Amino acid sequence: MGKALDGVRVLDMTHVQSGPSATQMLAWLGADVVKLETPNGGDVTRGQLRDLPEVDSLYFTMLNCNKRSVTVNMKSEDGQEIFSRLVARSDVLVENFGPGVVDRFGFSWARLQEINPRLIYASIKGFGPGKYFNFKAYEIIAQAMGGAMATTGFQDGPPTATGAQIGDSGTGIHLVAAILAALFQRTNTGRGQRVEVAMQAAVLNLCRVKLRDQQRLAHGPLHEYPNERFGDEVPRSGNASGGGQPGWAVRTKGGGPNDYIYVIVQPAGWAALAELIGRPDLADHPDWARPEDRLPKLDKVFALIEDWSQRHTKWEAMEALNVLNVPCGPVLSTKELIEDQTLADLDAIVTVEHPERGTFKTVGSPLRLSDSPVDVVRSPLLGEHTEEICTELGYSPDQLQRFRSAGVI
């Protein structure tokens, strides 16, 4: 059985993280993704944060699986001809250059449409049109300007970035959704279109509950938050869930930096939880029984839970709480995640063979389709498929030799 995106050809002009995360997802879904790189060096992340000399970095290999690599000098006339042929046979072109870079190569949207009217031209930019449009954006800048940093951390501490790459990979996932929608619409219209996602907008979308709370502030303090004071903007609230059910990370036995478990206290589970932590008297106590009774003293609620949890490992605590159907989750370190056998069994963490670095682990596809299972294949070496792809474009061996001699490929 074929893959979900079998037959879809993607010309990948992306680099670093946001764009490659999107095109890798398309490749995992079965698209033929051709990564277009410069002959000298290619994607800058091939050489960034290297752990082995002269070997593609994990930064690159973990974002470019299941792709083919072709190297083309876009500044040469022959290189632009190769690019035109690639565009003509592609369904989607994806880029995350600064504004206007592809235009300066001589390929405006109007020119690309002339070459291929069915082309979907997908871009990631830092910001949407407006006063920020030409500003440079990186992961943490997107978090800062999209609402994440202002609402992450503790009340008396500085704004804090999240470890999840919501600015880069988060934007990439948004772009995948837009590309798939454009491909679907093309089945009805026969036309391609421009698709664009701004990093700031993607982070803002992921922070929508904080914008919800910003508007709720007009009617008084946010009682689900543990903060003692409220101004005219949503405060940083530490590990509070900020949702309808209060939650907090409590310490567990061991004393390590990640010996914590996150516990959510639901009304239906309070009596059983009170029994578990050795305080059955609180189950129907008039000052503790109802959610509205506990809300003003959430710090005391979680202090009582922590008195119990510190006598157990996070795994023991998880087992005991799950028996009672209390929502909880241990804080898992990167070491624990990469070594987790359950995640390996689910192909959420996979081991990949690489001809230069040996084996490495990476994340598997989070998208699970029953008729389109994902096989994670290693990232390509720089220009590994140049001859193969140029042959598919109709170039002869003699032409390829001339291109190599002239530095075109």
Short mmCIF file of C-alpha atoms in Angstrom, two decimals:
data_model
loop_
_atom_site.label_atom_id
_atom_site.label_comp_id
_atom_site.label_asym_id
_atom_site.label_seq_id
_atom_site.Cartn_x
_atom_site.Cartn_y
_atom_site.Cartn_z
CA MET A 1 0.00 0.00 0.00
CA GLY A 2 1.29 3.44 -0.92
CA LYS A 3 1.98 6.36 1.37
CA ALA A 4 -0.46 9.20 1.98
CA LEU A 5 1.54 11.69 -0.13
CA ASP A 6 2.86 9.29 -2.77
CA GLY A 7 3.35 11.19 -6.03
CA VAL A 8 3.68 14.60 -4.35
CA ARG A 9 6.98 16.27 -5.20
CA VAL A 10 8.40 18.85 -2.83
CA LEU A 11 11.27 21.18 -3.67
CA ASP A 12 12.85 21.96 -0.31
CA MET A 13 14.81 25.23 -0.20
CA THR A 14 14.71 25.42 3.59
CA HIS A 15 17.51 25.56 6.11
CA VAL A 16 18.12 25.43 9.87
CA GLN A 17 14.98 24.21 11.75
CA SER A 18 11.58 25.70 10.97
CA GLY A 19 11.46 24.82 7.27
CA PRO A 20 13.26 21.46 7.48
CA SER A 21 10.89 20.33 10.24
CA ALA A 22 7.96 20.93 7.87
CA THR A 23 9.48 19.25 4.83
CA GLN A 24 10.62 16.27 6.92
CA MET A 25 7.01 15.78 8.01
CA LEU A 26 5.91 15.83 4.37
CA ALA A 27 8.62 13.28 3.56
CA TRP A 28 7.44 11.06 6.42
CA LEU A 29 3.96 11.20 4.88
CA GLY A 30 5.38 9.88 1.62
CA ALA A 31 6.24 12.96 -0.46
CA ASP A 32 9.42 12.92 -2.58
CA VAL A 33 11.30 15.78 -0.91
CA VAL A 34 14.31 17.11 -2.83
CA LYS A 35 16.49 19.31 -0.66
CA LEU A 36 18.16 21.99 -2.78
CA GLU A 37 21.52 23.04 -1.32
CA THR A 38 24.54 25.07 -2.33
CA PRO A 39 27.50 22.99 -3.60
CA ASN A 40 29.84 24.39 -0.95
CA GLY A 41 28.58 23.59 2.51
CA GLY A 42 24.85 23.15 1.95
CA ASP A 43 22.46 23.68 4.86
CA VAL A 44 24.40 25.57 7.54
CA THR A 45 23.28 23.10 10.20
CA ARG A 46 25.36 20.34 8.60
CA GLY A 47 28.31 21.96 10.35
CA GLN A 48 26.64 23.51 13.41
CA LEU A 49 26.93 21.96 16.89
CA ARG A 50 29.00 19.06 15.57
CA ASP A 51 29.80 16.27 18.00
CA LEU A 52 32.00 14.43 15.47
CA PRO A 53 34.53 16.21 13.21
CA GLU A 54 33.69 16.44 9.50
CA VAL A 55 30.41 14.58 9.97
CA ASP A 56 26.92 16.01 9.51
CA SER A 57 25.70 17.25 12.87
CA LEU A 58 22.77 15.77 14.75
CA TYR A 59 21.12 19.16 14.27
CA PHE A 60 21.00 18.40 10.54
CA THR A 61 20.42 14.65 10.58
CA MET A 62 17.45 14.87 12.96
CA LEU A 63 15.63 17.41 10.77
CA ASN A 64 16.29 16.04 7.31
CA CYS A 65 15.42 12.36 7.30
CA ASN A 66 13.68 10.80 4.28
CA LYS A 67 14.92 13.47 1.85
CA ARG A 68 17.15 13.54 -1.22
CA SER A 69 19.87 16.18 -1.64
CA VAL A 70 20.80 18.00 -4.84
CA THR A 71 23.43 20.74 -4.98
CA VAL A 72 22.92 23.63 -7.40
CA ASN A 73 24.67 26.97 -7.79
CA MET A 74 21.71 29.30 -8.18
CA LYS A 75 23.97 32.18 -9.17
CA SER A 76 24.88 30.50 -12.46
CA GLU A 77 22.76 30.52 -15.61
CA ASP A 78 22.82 26.73 -15.87
CA GLY A 79 21.94 26.47 -12.18
CA GLN A 80 18.88 28.62 -12.72
CA GLU A 81 17.88 26.39 -15.63
CA ILE A 82 18.16 23.32 -13.39
CA PHE A 83 16.07 25.14 -10.79
CA SER A 84 13.42 25.97 -13.40
CA ARG A 85 13.16 22.30 -14.35
CA LEU A 86 12.83 21.35 -10.69
CA VAL A 87 10.04 23.91 -10.23
CA ALA A 88 8.24 22.66 -13.35
CA ARG A 89 7.99 19.13 -11.96
CA SER A 90 7.27 20.03 -8.32
CA ASP A 91 3.93 20.27 -6.54
CA VAL A 92 5.25 22.31 -3.62
CA LEU A 93 8.20 24.67 -3.14
CA VAL A 94 9.08 25.41 0.49
CA GLU A 95 11.48 28.13 1.66
CA ASN A 96 12.29 29.98 4.85
CA PHE A 97 14.71 32.62 3.58
CA GLY A 98 14.47 36.23 4.61
CA PRO A 99 11.90 38.32 2.74
CA GLY A 100 12.71 38.77 -0.96
CA VAL A 101 15.61 36.29 -1.25
CA VAL A 102 13.93 34.00 -3.80
CA ASP A 103 12.83 37.07 -5.79
CA ARG A 104 16.43 38.23 -5.93
CA PHE A 105 17.38 34.89 -7.49
CA GLY A 106 15.09 36.00 -10.34
CA PHE A 107 12.12 33.86 -9.37
CA SER A 108 9.24 36.01 -8.21
CA TRP A 109 5.87 34.42 -7.48
CA ALA A 110 4.70 35.60 -10.91
CA ARG A 111 7.69 33.93 -12.57
CA LEU A 112 7.17 30.70 -10.64
CA GLN A 113 3.52 30.65 -11.70
CA GLU A 114 4.60 30.99 -15.34
CA ILE A 115 6.83 27.96 -14.95
CA ASN A 116 4.25 25.91 -13.05
CA PRO A 117 0.69 27.23 -12.52
CA ARG A 118 -0.07 24.29 -10.18
CA LEU A 119 2.83 25.09 -7.85
CA ILE A 120 2.13 25.69 -4.17
CA TYR A 121 4.74 28.16 -2.93
CA ALA A 122 5.03 27.80 0.85
CA SER A 123 7.06 30.16 3.02
CA ILE A 124 7.97 30.59 6.66
CA LYS A 125 8.77 34.13 7.71
CA GLY A 126 9.48 35.60 11.11
CA PHE A 127 6.59 38.04 10.95
CA GLY A 128 3.59 38.88 8.82
CA PRO A 129 3.42 41.97 6.61
CA GLY A 130 3.76 45.15 8.65
CA LYS A 131 6.35 46.97 10.69
CA TYR A 132 8.12 43.77 11.81
CA PHE A 133 8.19 42.05 8.42
CA ASN A 134 11.86 42.63 7.58
CA PHE A 135 13.14 41.87 11.07
CA LYS A 136 15.18 38.73 11.63
CA ALA A 137 13.54 36.05 13.75
CA TYR A 138 14.88 33.06 15.62
CA GLU A 139 13.27 30.53 17.94
CA ILE A 140 13.45 32.58 21.14
CA ILE A 141 12.59 35.85 19.38
CA ALA A 142 9.37 34.22 18.17
CA GLN A 143 8.67 33.04 21.73
CA ALA A 144 9.35 36.55 23.02
CA MET A 145 7.13 38.30 20.49
CA GLY A 146 4.41 35.67 20.38
CA GLY A 147 3.41 35.73 24.05
CA ALA A 148 5.19 32.62 25.32
CA MET A 149 8.06 34.17 27.30
CA ALA A 150 5.93 36.75 29.09
CA THR A 151 3.73 33.98 30.50
CA THR A 152 6.43 31.38 31.25
CA GLY A 153 8.33 31.24 34.54
CA PHE A 154 7.56 32.25 38.11
CA GLN A 155 5.99 35.52 39.19
CA ASP A 156 9.10 37.08 40.68
CA GLY A 157 11.49 35.70 38.05
CA PRO A 158 12.45 36.83 34.56
CA PRO A 159 10.60 35.85 31.37
CA THR A 160 11.65 32.31 30.44
CA ALA A 161 11.93 30.44 27.15
CA THR A 162 10.36 27.02 26.88
CA GLY A 163 12.52 24.03 25.93
CA ALA A 164 9.96 22.99 23.32
CA GLN A 165 10.85 24.58 19.99
CA ILE A 166 7.47 26.19 19.47
CA GLY A 167 8.91 29.01 17.37
CA ASP A 168 10.72 26.84 14.82
CA SER A 169 9.26 23.34 14.77
CA GLY A 170 5.91 24.67 15.98
CA THR A 171 5.76 26.94 12.94
CA GLY A 172 6.84 24.04 10.72
CA ILE A 173 3.86 21.97 11.81
CA HIS A 174 1.54 24.91 11.10
CA LEU A 175 3.03 25.14 7.60
CA VAL A 176 2.40 21.44 6.97
CA ALA A 177 -1.30 21.98 7.72
CA ALA A 178 -1.42 24.91 5.29
CA ILE A 179 0.38 22.97 2.54
CA LEU A 180 -1.95 19.98 2.88
CA ALA A 181 -4.96 22.31 2.70
CA ALA A 182 -3.57 23.96 -0.45
CA LEU A 183 -2.94 20.57 -2.06
CA PHE A 184 -6.52 19.57 -1.30
CA GLN A 185 -7.91 22.83 -2.70
CA ARG A 186 -5.85 22.34 -5.86
CA THR A 187 -7.77 19.13 -6.57
CA ASN A 188 -10.84 21.36 -7.12
CA THR A 189 -9.29 24.47 -8.67
CA GLY A 190 -6.29 23.06 -10.54
CA ARG A 191 -4.31 26.08 -9.38
CA GLY A 192 -1.44 26.53 -7.02
CA GLN A 193 -1.26 29.33 -4.46
CA ARG A 194 0.95 31.15 -2.00
CA VAL A 195 1.05 29.73 1.52
CA GLU A 196 2.77 31.59 4.34
CA VAL A 197 3.09 31.14 8.10
CA ALA A 198 4.78 33.68 10.36
CA MET A 199 6.68 32.40 13.39
CA GLN A 200 5.19 35.10 15.60
CA ALA A 201 1.68 34.11 14.52
CA ALA A 202 2.33 30.40 15.11
CA VAL A 203 3.55 31.02 18.67
CA LEU A 204 0.62 33.36 19.26
CA ASN A 205 -1.74 30.59 18.16
CA LEU A 206 -0.17 28.27 20.74
CA CYS A 207 -0.62 30.97 23.41
CA ARG A 208 -4.31 31.53 22.80
CA VAL A 209 -5.37 30.47 26.33
CA LYS A 210 -3.19 33.25 27.71
CA LEU A 211 -5.02 35.73 25.48
CA ARG A 212 -8.23 34.23 26.84
CA ASP A 213 -7.03 35.02 30.34
CA GLN A 214 -5.91 38.52 29.33
CA GLN A 215 -9.53 39.32 28.53
CA ARG A 216 -10.83 37.60 31.67
CA LEU A 217 -8.65 39.95 33.75
CA ALA A 218 -11.06 42.75 32.96
CA HIS A 219 -13.52 41.06 35.32
CA GLY A 220 -11.15 40.45 38.22
CA PRO A 221 -8.31 38.18 39.38
CA LEU A 222 -7.72 34.77 37.83
CA HIS A 223 -8.59 32.43 40.67
CA GLU A 224 -7.11 29.37 38.94
CA TYR A 225 -3.69 31.03 39.21
CA PRO A 226 -1.69 30.81 42.46
CA ASN A 227 -0.49 34.41 42.17
CA GLU A 228 -1.09 36.74 45.08
CA ARG A 229 -1.33 39.86 42.96
CA PHE A 230 -2.65 40.71 39.51
CA GLY A 231 -2.03 43.73 37.35
CA ASP A 232 -3.40 44.47 33.91
CA GLU A 233 -1.61 41.60 32.13
CA VAL A 234 -1.50 37.83 32.54
CA PRO A 235 1.25 37.03 35.05
CA ARG A 236 3.80 34.24 35.04
CA SER A 237 2.30 31.51 37.18
CA GLY A 238 5.01 28.90 37.58
CA ASN A 239 3.71 25.36 37.12
CA ALA A 240 0.04 26.16 37.61
CA SER A 241 -2.19 24.60 34.97
CA GLY A 242 -4.14 27.83 34.55
CA GLY A 243 -7.09 25.72 33.42
CA GLY A 244 -10.33 24.54 34.92
CA GLN A 245 -8.58 21.91 37.06
CA PRO A 246 -5.67 23.02 39.32
CA GLY A 247 -2.33 21.29 38.90
CA TRP A 248 1.25 21.58 40.16
CA ALA A 249 4.60 19.79 40.00
CA VAL A 250 5.38 18.24 43.39
CA ARG A 251 8.68 16.78 44.54
CA THR A 252 9.24 13.03 44.71
CA LYS A 253 11.84 10.81 46.33
CA GLY A 254 15.36 11.02 44.94
CA GLY A 255 16.19 14.70 45.07
CA GLY A 256 17.26 14.94 41.44
CA PRO A 257 16.47 17.94 39.25
CA ASN A 258 13.64 16.02 37.55
CA ASP A 259 12.33 14.05 40.53
CA TYR A 260 8.90 15.63 40.28
CA ILE A 261 5.45 14.53 39.26
CA TYR A 262 2.73 16.79 37.92
CA VAL A 263 -0.61 16.21 39.64
CA ILE A 264 -4.04 17.58 38.69
CA VAL A 265 -6.73 17.69 41.35
CA GLN A 266 -10.18 17.00 39.93
CA PRO A 267 -13.32 17.40 42.08
CA ALA A 268 -14.35 13.76 41.57
CA GLY A 269 -10.99 12.47 42.74
CA TRP A 270 -10.50 14.60 45.84
CA ALA A 271 -11.84 12.10 48.38
CA ALA A 272 -9.68 9.23 47.07
CA LEU A 273 -6.65 11.51 46.85
CA ALA A 274 -7.16 12.71 50.43
CA GLU A 275 -7.29 9.09 51.56
CA LEU A 276 -4.11 8.23 49.64
CA ILE A 277 -2.04 11.05 51.16
CA GLY A 278 -3.17 10.14 54.68
CA ARG A 279 -5.67 12.95 55.17
CA PRO A 280 -9.08 11.25 54.86
CA ASP A 281 -10.48 13.89 57.21
CA LEU A 282 -10.25 16.46 54.41
CA ALA A 283 -12.53 14.50 52.06
CA ASP A 284 -15.72 15.99 53.51
CA HIS A 285 -14.27 18.74 55.68
CA PRO A 286 -16.35 21.92 55.26
CA ASP A 287 -13.21 23.97 54.51
CA TRP A 288 -11.78 21.52 51.97
CA ALA A 289 -14.49 19.37 50.39
CA ARG A 290 -15.61 21.60 47.52
CA PRO A 291 -13.38 22.91 44.69
CA GLU A 292 -14.26 26.48 45.64
CA ASP A 293 -13.11 25.74 49.18
CA ARG A 294 -9.73 24.51 47.98
CA LEU A 295 -9.15 27.19 45.35
CA PRO A 296 -7.96 29.93 47.77
CA LYS A 297 -5.44 27.55 49.35
CA LEU A 298 -3.98 25.63 46.43
CA ASP A 299 -0.51 26.10 47.90
CA LYS A 300 -1.64 24.14 50.99
CA VAL A 301 -3.34 21.48 48.84
CA PHE A 302 -0.19 20.74 46.89
CA ALA A 303 2.01 20.99 50.00
CA LEU A 304 -0.03 18.16 51.50
CA ILE A 305 0.32 16.12 48.31
CA GLU A 306 4.06 16.80 48.29
CA ASP A 307 4.39 15.57 51.88
CA TRP A 308 3.15 12.23 50.55
CA SER A 309 4.92 12.25 47.17
CA GLN A 310 8.38 12.91 48.64
CA ARG A 311 8.22 9.48 50.27
CA HIS A 312 7.87 7.78 46.86
CA THR A 313 9.74 7.81 43.55
CA LYS A 314 7.96 9.54 40.69
CA TRP A 315 7.23 6.12 39.16
CA GLU A 316 5.75 4.80 42.40
CA ALA A 317 3.69 7.96 42.76
CA MET A 318 2.44 7.63 39.19
CA GLU A 319 1.33 4.04 39.79
CA ALA A 320 -0.51 4.91 43.02
CA LEU A 321 -2.24 7.96 41.54
CA ASN A 322 -3.29 6.18 38.36
CA VAL A 323 -4.99 3.45 40.39
CA LEU A 324 -7.24 6.24 41.68
CA ASN A 325 -7.64 7.75 38.20
CA VAL A 326 -5.89 10.94 39.31
CA PRO A 327 -4.35 12.70 36.27
CA CYS A 328 -0.58 12.87 36.73
CA GLY A 329 2.69 12.62 34.87
CA PRO A 330 6.29 12.30 36.03
CA VAL A 331 8.71 14.92 34.76
CA LEU A 332 10.85 12.97 32.29
CA SER A 333 14.37 14.12 31.50
CA THR A 334 15.83 14.02 27.99
CA LYS A 335 17.92 11.02 29.10
CA GLU A 336 14.85 9.17 30.31
CA LEU A 337 12.97 9.95 27.11
CA ILE A 338 15.70 8.85 24.72
CA GLU A 339 16.12 5.60 26.68
CA ASP A 340 12.38 4.92 27.17
CA GLN A 341 11.53 1.45 25.84
CA THR A 342 7.84 2.25 25.48
CA LEU A 343 8.64 5.21 23.23
CA ALA A 344 10.98 2.98 21.23
CA ASP A 345 8.26 0.33 20.86
CA LEU A 346 5.90 3.03 19.60
CA ASP A 347 8.53 4.35 17.14
CA ALA A 348 8.29 7.71 18.89
CA ILE A 349 12.07 7.39 19.34
CA VAL A 350 13.84 5.55 16.53
CA THR A 351 17.40 4.44 15.86
CA VAL A 352 18.78 5.33 12.43
CA GLU A 353 21.88 4.10 10.63
CA HIS A 354 24.13 6.74 9.08
CA PRO A 355 27.10 5.99 6.80
CA GLU A 356 29.41 8.49 8.51
CA ARG A 357 28.31 8.73 12.12
CA GLY A 358 27.06 5.18 12.65
CA THR A 359 23.77 5.08 14.52
CA PHE A 360 21.87 7.92 16.10
CA LYS A 361 18.49 8.31 17.74
CA THR A 362 15.83 10.72 16.60
CA VAL A 363 12.14 11.33 17.02
CA GLY A 364 9.77 9.32 14.89
CA SER A 365 6.71 10.73 13.19
CA PRO A 366 4.04 11.88 15.66
CA LEU A 367 1.47 11.47 12.87
CA ARG A 368 0.14 7.92 12.80
CA LEU A 369 -1.90 6.83 9.78
CA SER A 370 -3.11 3.23 9.62
CA ASP A 371 -2.63 3.02 5.84
CA SER A 372 0.56 5.08 5.69
CA PRO A 373 3.12 3.87 8.25
CA VAL A 374 6.33 5.88 8.46
CA ASP A 375 9.76 4.38 7.94
CA VAL A 376 12.39 6.87 9.09
CA VAL A 377 15.30 6.90 6.63
CA ARG A 378 18.60 8.68 7.30
CA SER A 379 19.27 12.20 6.10
CA PRO A 380 21.12 12.59 2.79
CA LEU A 381 24.80 13.43 2.45
CA LEU A 382 25.45 16.75 0.75
CA GLY A 383 24.61 16.39 -2.94
CA GLU A 384 24.17 12.64 -2.60
CA HIS A 385 21.36 12.53 -5.15
CA THR A 386 22.49 15.28 -7.53
CA GLU A 387 23.26 12.97 -10.44
CA GLU A 388 20.11 10.92 -9.88
CA ILE A 389 17.85 13.98 -9.77
CA CYS A 390 19.48 15.76 -12.70
CA THR A 391 19.10 12.60 -14.76
CA GLU A 392 15.40 12.58 -13.87
CA LEU A 393 15.28 16.17 -15.17
CA GLY A 394 16.58 14.99 -18.55
CA TYR A 395 20.25 15.95 -18.38
CA SER A 396 22.80 13.70 -20.07
CA PRO A 397 26.03 12.38 -18.47
CA ASP A 398 28.04 14.79 -20.63
CA GLN A 399 25.99 17.75 -19.42
CA LEU A 400 26.41 16.66 -15.83
CA GLN A 401 30.16 16.45 -16.29
CA ARG A 402 30.18 19.96 -17.75
CA PHE A 403 28.09 21.23 -14.85
CA ARG A 404 30.49 19.74 -12.33
CA SER A 405 33.52 21.21 -14.08
CA ALA A 406 31.88 24.64 -14.07
CA GLY A 407 30.79 24.42 -10.42
CA VAL A 408 27.09 24.48 -11.34
CA ILE A 409 26.39 21.36 -9.29
#
